[in-house]
Short mmCIF file of C-alpha atoms in Angstrom, two decimals:
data_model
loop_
_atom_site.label_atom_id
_atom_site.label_comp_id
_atom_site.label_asym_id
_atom_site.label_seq_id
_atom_site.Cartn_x
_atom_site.Cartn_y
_atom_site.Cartn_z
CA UNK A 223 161.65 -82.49 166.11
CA UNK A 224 158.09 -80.95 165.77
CA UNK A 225 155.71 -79.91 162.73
CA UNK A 226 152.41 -80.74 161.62
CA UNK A 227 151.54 -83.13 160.04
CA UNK A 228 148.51 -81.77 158.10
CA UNK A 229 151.04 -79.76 155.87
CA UNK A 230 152.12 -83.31 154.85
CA UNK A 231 150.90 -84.15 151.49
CA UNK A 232 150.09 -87.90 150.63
CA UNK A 233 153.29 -89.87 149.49
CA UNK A 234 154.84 -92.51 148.04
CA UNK A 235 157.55 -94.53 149.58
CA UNK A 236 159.62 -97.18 148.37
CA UNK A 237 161.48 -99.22 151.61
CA UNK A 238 164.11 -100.88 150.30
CA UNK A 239 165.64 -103.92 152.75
CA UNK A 240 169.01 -105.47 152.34
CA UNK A 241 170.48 -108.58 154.23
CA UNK A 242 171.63 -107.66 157.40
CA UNK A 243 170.70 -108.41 161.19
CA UNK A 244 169.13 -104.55 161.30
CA UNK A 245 166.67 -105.67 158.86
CA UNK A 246 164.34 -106.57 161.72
CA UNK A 247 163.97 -102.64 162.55
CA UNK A 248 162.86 -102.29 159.20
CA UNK A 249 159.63 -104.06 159.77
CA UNK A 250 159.16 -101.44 162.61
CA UNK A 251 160.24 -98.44 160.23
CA UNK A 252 157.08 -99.37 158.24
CA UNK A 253 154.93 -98.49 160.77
CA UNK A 254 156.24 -95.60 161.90
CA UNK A 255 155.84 -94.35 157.99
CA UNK A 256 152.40 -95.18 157.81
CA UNK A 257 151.50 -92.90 161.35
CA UNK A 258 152.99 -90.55 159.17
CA UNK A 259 150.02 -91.10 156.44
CA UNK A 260 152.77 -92.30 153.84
CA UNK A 261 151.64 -95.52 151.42
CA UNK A 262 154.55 -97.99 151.70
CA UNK A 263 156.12 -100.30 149.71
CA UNK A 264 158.50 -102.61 150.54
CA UNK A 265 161.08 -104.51 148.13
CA UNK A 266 163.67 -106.80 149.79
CA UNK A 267 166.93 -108.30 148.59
CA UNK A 268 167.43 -112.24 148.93
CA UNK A 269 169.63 -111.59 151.30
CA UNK A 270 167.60 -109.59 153.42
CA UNK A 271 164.71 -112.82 153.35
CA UNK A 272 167.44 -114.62 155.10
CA UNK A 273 166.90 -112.00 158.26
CA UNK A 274 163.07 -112.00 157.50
CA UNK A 275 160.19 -112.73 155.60
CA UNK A 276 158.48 -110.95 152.94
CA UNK A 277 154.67 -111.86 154.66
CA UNK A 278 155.69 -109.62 157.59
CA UNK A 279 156.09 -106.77 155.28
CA UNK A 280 153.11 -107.23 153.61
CA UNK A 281 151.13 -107.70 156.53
CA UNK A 282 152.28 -104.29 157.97
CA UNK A 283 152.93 -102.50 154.65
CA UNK A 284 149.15 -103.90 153.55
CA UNK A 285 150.94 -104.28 150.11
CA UNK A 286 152.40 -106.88 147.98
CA UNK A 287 155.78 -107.11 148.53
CA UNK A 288 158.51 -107.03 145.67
CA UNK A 289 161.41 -109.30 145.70
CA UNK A 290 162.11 -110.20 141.97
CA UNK A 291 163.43 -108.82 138.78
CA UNK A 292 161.89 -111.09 136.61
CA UNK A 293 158.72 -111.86 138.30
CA UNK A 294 156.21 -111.94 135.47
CA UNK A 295 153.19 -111.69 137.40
CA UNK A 296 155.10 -108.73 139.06
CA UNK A 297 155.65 -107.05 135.51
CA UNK A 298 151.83 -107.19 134.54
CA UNK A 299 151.16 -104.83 137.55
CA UNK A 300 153.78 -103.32 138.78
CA UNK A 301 157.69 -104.09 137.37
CA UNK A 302 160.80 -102.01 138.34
CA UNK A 303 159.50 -99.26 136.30
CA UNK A 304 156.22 -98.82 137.69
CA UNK A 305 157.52 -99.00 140.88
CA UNK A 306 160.20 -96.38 140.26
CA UNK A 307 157.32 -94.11 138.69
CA UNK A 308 155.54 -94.36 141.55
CA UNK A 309 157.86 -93.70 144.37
CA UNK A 310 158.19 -90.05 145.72
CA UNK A 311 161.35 -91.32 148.20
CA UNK A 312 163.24 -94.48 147.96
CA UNK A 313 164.22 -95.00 151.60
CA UNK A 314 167.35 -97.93 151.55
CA UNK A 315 166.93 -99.18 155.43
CA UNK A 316 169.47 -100.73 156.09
CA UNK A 317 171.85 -100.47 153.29
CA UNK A 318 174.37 -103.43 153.26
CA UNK A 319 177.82 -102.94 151.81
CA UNK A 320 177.07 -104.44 148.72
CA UNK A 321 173.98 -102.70 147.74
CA UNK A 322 176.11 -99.22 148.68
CA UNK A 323 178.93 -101.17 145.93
CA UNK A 324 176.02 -102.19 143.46
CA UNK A 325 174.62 -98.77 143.39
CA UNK A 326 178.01 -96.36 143.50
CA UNK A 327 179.77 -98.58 140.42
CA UNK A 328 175.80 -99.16 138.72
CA UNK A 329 175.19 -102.73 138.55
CA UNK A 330 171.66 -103.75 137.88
CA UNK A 331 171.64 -107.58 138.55
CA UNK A 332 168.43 -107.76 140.77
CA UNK A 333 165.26 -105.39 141.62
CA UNK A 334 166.41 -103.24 143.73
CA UNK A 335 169.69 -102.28 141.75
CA UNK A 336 167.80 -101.92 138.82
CA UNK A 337 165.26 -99.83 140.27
CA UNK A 338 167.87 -97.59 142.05
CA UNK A 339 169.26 -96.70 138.20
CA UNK A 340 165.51 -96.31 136.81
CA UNK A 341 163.86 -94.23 139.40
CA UNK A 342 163.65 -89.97 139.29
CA UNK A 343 162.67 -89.86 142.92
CA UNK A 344 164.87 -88.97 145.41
CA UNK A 345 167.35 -92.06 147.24
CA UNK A 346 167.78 -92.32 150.69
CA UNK A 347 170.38 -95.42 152.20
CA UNK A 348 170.67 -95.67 155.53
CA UNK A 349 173.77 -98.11 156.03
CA UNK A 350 174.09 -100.96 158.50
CA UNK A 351 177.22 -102.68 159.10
CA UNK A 352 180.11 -103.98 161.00
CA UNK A 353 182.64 -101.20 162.18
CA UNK A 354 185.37 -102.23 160.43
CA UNK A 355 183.17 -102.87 156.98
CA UNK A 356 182.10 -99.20 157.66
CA UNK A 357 185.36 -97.68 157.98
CA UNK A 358 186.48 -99.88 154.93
CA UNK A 359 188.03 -97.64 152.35
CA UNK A 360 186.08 -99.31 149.63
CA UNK A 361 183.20 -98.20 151.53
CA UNK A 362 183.83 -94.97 152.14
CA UNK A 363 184.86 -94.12 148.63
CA UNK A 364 181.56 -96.23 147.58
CA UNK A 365 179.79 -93.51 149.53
CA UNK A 366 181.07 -90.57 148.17
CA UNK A 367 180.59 -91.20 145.18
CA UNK A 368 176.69 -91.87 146.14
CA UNK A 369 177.07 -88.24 147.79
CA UNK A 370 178.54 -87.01 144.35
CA UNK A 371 175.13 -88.76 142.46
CA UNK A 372 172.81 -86.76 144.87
CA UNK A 373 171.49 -89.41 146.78
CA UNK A 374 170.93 -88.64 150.64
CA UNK A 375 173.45 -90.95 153.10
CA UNK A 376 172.04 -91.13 156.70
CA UNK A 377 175.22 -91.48 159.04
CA UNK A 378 174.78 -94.72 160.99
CA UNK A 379 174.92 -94.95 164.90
CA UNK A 380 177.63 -96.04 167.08
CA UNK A 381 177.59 -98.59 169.71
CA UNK A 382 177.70 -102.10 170.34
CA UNK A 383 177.10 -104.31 167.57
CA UNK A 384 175.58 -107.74 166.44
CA UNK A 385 179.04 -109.49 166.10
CA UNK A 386 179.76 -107.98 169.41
CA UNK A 387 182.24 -105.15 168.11
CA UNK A 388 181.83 -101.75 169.33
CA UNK A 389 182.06 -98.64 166.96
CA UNK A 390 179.45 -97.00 164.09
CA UNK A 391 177.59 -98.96 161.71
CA UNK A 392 174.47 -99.35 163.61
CA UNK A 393 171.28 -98.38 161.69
CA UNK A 394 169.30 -95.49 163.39
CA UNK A 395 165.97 -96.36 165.11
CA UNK A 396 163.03 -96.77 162.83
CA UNK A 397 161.20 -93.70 164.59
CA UNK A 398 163.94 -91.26 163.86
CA UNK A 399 164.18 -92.40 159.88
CA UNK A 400 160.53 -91.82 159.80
CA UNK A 401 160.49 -88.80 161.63
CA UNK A 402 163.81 -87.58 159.09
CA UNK A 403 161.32 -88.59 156.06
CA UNK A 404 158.75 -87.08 157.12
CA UNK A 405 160.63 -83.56 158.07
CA UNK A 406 161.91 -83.75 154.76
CA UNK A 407 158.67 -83.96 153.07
CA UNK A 408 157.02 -80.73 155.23
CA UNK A 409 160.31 -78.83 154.76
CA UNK A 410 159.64 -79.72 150.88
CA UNK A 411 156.02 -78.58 151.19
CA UNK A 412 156.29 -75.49 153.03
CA UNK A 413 158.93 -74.14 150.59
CA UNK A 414 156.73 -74.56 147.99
CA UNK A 415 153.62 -72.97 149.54
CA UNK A 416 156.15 -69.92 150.37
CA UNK A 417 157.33 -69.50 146.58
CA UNK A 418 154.27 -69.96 145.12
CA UNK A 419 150.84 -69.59 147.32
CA UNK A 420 149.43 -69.43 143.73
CA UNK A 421 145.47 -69.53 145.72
CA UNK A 422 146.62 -68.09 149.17
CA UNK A 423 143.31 -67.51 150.86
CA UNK A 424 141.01 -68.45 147.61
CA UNK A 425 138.22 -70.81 148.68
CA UNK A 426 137.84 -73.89 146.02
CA UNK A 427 135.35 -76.66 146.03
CA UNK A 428 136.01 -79.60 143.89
CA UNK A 429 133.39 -82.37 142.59
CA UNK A 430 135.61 -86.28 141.90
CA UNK A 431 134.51 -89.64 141.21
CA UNK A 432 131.38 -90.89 140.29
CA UNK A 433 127.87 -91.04 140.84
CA UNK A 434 125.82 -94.14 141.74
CA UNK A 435 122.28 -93.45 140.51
CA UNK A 436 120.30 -96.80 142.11
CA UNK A 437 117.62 -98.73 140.48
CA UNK A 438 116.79 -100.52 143.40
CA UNK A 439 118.51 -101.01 146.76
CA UNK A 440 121.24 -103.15 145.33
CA UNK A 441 121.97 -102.26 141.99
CA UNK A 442 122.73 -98.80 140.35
CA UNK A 443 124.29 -96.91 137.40
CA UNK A 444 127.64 -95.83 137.52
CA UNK A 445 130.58 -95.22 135.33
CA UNK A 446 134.47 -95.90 135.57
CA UNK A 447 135.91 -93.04 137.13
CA UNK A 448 138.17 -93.17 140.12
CA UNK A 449 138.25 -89.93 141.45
CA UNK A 450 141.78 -89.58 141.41
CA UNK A 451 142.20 -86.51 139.53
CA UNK A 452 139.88 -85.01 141.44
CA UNK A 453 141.46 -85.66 144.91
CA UNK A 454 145.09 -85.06 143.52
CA UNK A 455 143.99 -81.69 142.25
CA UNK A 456 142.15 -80.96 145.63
CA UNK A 457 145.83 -81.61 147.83
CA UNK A 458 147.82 -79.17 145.00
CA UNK A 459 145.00 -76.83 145.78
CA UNK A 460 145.70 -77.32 149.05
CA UNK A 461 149.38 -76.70 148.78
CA UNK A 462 148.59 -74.26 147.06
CA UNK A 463 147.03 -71.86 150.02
CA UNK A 464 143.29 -72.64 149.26
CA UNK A 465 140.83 -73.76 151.82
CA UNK A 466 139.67 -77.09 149.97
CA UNK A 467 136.28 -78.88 150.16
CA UNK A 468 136.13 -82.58 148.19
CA UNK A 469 132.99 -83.42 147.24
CA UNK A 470 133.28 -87.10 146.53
CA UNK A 471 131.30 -89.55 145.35
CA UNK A 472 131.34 -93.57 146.22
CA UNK A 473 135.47 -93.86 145.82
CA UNK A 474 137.99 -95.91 148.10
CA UNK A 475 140.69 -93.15 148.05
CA UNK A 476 141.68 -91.74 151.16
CA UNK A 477 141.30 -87.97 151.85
CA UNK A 478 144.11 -85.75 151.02
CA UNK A 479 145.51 -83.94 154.41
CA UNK A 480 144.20 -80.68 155.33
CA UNK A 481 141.10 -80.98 152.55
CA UNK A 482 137.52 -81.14 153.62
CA UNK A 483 135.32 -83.78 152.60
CA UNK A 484 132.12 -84.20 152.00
CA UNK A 485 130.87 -87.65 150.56
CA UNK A 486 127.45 -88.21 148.39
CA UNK A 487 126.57 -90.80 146.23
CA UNK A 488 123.71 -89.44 143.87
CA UNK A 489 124.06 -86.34 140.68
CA UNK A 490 121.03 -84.87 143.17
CA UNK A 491 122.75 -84.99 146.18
CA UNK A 492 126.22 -83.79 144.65
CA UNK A 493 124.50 -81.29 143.04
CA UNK A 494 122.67 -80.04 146.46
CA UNK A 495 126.03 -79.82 148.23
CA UNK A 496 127.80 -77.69 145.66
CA UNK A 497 124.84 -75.24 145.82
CA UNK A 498 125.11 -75.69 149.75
CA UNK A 499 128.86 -74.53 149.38
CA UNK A 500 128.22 -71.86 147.04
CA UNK A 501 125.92 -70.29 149.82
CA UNK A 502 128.87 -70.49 152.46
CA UNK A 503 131.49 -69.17 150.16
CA UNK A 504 133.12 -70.39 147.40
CA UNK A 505 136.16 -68.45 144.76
CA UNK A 506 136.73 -71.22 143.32
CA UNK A 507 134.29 -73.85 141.53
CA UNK A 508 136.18 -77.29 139.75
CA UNK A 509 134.04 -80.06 138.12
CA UNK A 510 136.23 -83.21 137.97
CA UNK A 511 133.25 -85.25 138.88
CA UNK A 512 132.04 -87.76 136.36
CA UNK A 513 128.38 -86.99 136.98
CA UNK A 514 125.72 -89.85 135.55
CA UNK A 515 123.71 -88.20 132.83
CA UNK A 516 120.62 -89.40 133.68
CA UNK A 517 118.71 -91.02 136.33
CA UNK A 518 116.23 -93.85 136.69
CA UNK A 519 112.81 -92.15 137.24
CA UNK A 520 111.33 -94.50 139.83
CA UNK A 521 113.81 -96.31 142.07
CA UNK A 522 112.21 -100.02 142.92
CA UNK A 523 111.67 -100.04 146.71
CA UNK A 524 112.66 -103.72 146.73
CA UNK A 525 115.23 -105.69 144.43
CA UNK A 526 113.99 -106.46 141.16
CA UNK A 527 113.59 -109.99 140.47
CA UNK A 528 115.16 -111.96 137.03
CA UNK A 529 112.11 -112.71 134.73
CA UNK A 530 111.77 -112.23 131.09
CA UNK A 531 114.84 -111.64 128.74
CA UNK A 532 114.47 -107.92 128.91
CA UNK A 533 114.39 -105.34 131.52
CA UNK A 534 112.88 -101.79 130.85
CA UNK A 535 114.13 -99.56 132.97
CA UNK A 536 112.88 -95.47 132.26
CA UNK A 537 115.46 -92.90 132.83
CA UNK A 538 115.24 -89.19 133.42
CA UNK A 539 118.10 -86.41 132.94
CA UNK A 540 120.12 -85.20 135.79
CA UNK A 541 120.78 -81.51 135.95
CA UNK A 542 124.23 -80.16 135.08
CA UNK A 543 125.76 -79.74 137.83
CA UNK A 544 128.84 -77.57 136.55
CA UNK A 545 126.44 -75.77 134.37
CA UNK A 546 123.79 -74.75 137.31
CA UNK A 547 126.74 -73.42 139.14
CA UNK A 548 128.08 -71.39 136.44
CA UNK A 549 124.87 -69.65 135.68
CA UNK A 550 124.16 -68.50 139.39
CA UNK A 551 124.59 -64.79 139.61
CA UNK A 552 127.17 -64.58 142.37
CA UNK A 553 129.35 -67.62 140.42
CA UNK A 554 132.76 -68.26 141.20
CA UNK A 555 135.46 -69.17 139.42
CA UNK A 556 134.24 -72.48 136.99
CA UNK A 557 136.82 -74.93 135.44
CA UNK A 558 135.71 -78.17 134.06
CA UNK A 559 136.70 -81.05 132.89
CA UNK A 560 135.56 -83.32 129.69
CA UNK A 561 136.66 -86.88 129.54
CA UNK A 562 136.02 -87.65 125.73
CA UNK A 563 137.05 -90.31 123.67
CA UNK A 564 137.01 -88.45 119.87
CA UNK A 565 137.02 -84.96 118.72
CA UNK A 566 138.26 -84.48 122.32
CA UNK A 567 139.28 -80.59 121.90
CA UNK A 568 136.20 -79.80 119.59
CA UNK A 569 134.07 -81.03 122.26
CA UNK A 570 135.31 -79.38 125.19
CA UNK A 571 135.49 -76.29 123.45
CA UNK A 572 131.87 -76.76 122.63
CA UNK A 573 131.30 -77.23 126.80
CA UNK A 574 133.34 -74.41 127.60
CA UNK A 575 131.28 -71.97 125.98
CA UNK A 576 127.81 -73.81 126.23
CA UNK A 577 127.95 -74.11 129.71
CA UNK A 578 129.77 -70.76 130.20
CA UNK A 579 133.00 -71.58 132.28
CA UNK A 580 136.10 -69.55 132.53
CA UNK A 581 138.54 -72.78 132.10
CA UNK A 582 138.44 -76.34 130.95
CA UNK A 583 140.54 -79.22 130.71
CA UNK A 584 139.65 -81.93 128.36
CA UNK A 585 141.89 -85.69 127.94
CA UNK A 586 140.92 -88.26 126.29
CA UNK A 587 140.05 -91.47 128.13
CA UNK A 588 140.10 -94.30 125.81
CA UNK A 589 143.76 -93.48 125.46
CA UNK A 590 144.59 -96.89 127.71
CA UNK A 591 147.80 -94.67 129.50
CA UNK A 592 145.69 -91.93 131.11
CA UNK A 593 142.63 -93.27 131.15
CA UNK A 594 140.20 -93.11 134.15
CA UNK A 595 142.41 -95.76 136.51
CA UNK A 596 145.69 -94.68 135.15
CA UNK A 597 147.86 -92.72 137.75
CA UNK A 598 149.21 -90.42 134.72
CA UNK A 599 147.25 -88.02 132.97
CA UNK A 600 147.60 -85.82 129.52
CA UNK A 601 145.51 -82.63 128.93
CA UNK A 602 144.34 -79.57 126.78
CA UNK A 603 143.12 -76.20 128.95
CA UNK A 604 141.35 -73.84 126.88
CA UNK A 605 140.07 -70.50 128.51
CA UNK A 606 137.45 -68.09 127.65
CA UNK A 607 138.03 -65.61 125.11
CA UNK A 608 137.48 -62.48 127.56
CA UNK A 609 140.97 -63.53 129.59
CA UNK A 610 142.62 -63.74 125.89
CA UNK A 611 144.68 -66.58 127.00
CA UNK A 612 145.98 -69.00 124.38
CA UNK A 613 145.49 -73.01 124.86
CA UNK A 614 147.85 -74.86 127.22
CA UNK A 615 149.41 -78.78 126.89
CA UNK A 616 150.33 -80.21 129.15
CA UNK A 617 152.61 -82.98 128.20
CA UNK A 618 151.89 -86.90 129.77
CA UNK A 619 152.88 -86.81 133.36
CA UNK A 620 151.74 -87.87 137.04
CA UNK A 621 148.54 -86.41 138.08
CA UNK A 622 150.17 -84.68 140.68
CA UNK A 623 152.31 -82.97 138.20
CA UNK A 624 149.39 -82.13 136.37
CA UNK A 625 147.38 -81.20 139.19
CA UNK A 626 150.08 -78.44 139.66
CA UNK A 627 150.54 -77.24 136.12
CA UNK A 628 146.18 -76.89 136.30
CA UNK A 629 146.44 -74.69 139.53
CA UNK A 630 149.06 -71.94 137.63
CA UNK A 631 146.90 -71.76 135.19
CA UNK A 632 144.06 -71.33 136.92
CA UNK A 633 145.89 -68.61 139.36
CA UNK A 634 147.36 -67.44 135.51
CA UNK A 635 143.74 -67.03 134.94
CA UNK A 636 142.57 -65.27 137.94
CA UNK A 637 145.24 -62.20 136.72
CA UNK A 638 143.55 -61.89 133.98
CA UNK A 639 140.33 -61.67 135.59
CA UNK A 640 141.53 -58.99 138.07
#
């Protein structure tokens, strides 16, 4: 089995582990999903801490791992139903006859259960067992009925077994699970590139994150945001046919495949490599950048050292970066983006025409659900009058989700335009 792997976008994946002997492959099947680019998670069953321990997991996963229900430290972060928001595949490896029982007759007596019934994303179980448990007719009708519910049932191998019995039951090797998630996902993403190629061949650069403006070599101003609209909406572009540059400022997010990237720190230096890819080409312009509004005029060549009980520091403006693109003569495409927290539409109606853009999308951030580090998002679009488009919501959702909904309208747009 061959593809490539820059087609991949990134994902989520849940690895579920349940108590039996195979359990040790599982710790191997992490790995092989992270050479893939996927972000793992793992959550074990008691009985699969009897095979191993939860620090190897983490170790490999390089996150927690989640083995309780009713872990309240668990629930402040991330509970069953963060963790079944955030999946994108819920990979069961191995799959024990009683988690196959608890899920086909829908008990919910421990984490995994419960997270089985509470998650949208797709469920993978790849069962591991004695022959004769296998063959069971409990089991079997068990697993039908898991086939009738739509989750995904990866046949187990045959061959000699931990109990010494010969026969199927054995769970497949880690690199062939990974390499079966991972087909799925590029099957997934080239179907939708070939129904909608909303910005086949369109050239987009996108501005995320912040910008660190220093007042002297160790400290600087900043602001909260965490680029990840920005780099969500830059892999949907990418999905969506474009050739993507990321402009990103100082953010720990890791690039989304197939997107260019281009890292600055400064509203001046951001603002020099968006005119930089104007001049080599660019259809498409999108501002999610959360560009610092002003600058300190003289940056102290050393650190400045505590004395007094006040600290005067002169600032200067930065230029608008969005703005300075728009008013070029040979402009592309401008959407941007205003992060308000009142009169949200008023204002970003106000931007949309000041700074003459085709397309904006405002939210507001002090809403504590979508706000800057949230990984759900809520927005307004409004367009320029000329494309006589009316306002778009789009409804609370992941910022992938709205990441796609923004590209249709912006290819929605481009009609008009043409």
């Amino acid at each position: 089995m061959s593809f490539d792997l820059s087609v991949i976008p990134h994902k989520n994946i849940i690895l579920a582990v349940t108590g039996g002997i195979a359990a040790y492959k599982s710790a191997i099947l992490v790995r092989r999903l992270k050479d893939f680019g996927f972000d793992v998670r793992v959550v074990m069953t008691h009985g699969a801490q009897a095979f191993i321990t939860p620090l190897t997991f983490q170790a490999l996963s390089g996150n927690p791992v989640h083995t309780e229900l009713l872990n309240p430290e668990a629930e402040a972060g991330m509970g069953h139903i963060e963790l079944a928001r955030w999946a994108d595949l819920v990979l069961v490896a191995p799959a024990s006859c009683d988690t196959i029982a608890k899920f086909a007759n829908g008990l919910a007596d421990d984490l995994l259960s419960t997270l089985y019934l509470a998650t949208k994303a797709p469920v993978w179980v790849a069962p591991a067992m004695n022959q004769q448990m296998w063959a069971a007719k409990a089991t079997q009708r068990n697993l039908q009925t898991l086939v009738e519910d739509g989750v995904h049932v990866i046949m187990p191998d045959a061959g000699e077994q931990a109990c010494g019995d010969v026969g199927l039951g054995r769970m497949p090797e880690p690199e062939d699970l990974a390499k079966q998630v991972a087909a799925y996902f590029h099957k997934a993403q080239r179907a939708i590139a070939e129904k909608f190629g909303l910005l086949a061949g369109k050239r987009v650069t996108i501005t995320a994150g912040p910008t660190r403006e220093a007042i002297d070599p160790v400290r600087y101003i900043s602001n909260h945001s965490t680029g990840k609209m920005g780099f969500s909406l830059a892999a949907a572009c990418y999905a969506a046919g474009a050739k993507v540059t990321l402009v990103a400022g100082p953010v720990s997010l890791d690039t989304p495949n197939g997107v260019d990237r281009i890292n600055v720190k400064s509203a001046m230096q951001m603002l020099d490599v968006s005119m930089n890819q104007l001049k080599e080409g660019c259809d498409i312009f999108i501002a999610t950048a959360a560009v610092a509004d002003y600058r300190v005029a003289e940056v102290a060549e050393h650190k400045i050292k505590k004395s007094g009980d006040e600290l005067a520091v002169s600032l200067v403006k930065n230029p608008d970066i969005v703005a300075t693109i728009a008013h070029q003569q040979q402009r592309p495409f401008m959407v941007g983006f205003a992060a308000e927290t009142q009169n949200v539409e008023e204002y970003a109606a106000g931007k949309l025409v000041a700074k003459k853009l085709d397309m904006i999308a405002c939210n507001d951030v002090s809403r504590p659900d979508i706000g800057f580090a949230s990984d759900e998002n809520a927005m307004t679009v409004f367009f320029a009058q000329s494309y006589h488009m009316e306002k778009r919501e789009l409804e609370k959702a992941s910022k992938q989700e709205i990441s796609q909904q923004l590209v249709e309208a912006i290819h929605d747009a481009l009609l008009q335009k043409s």
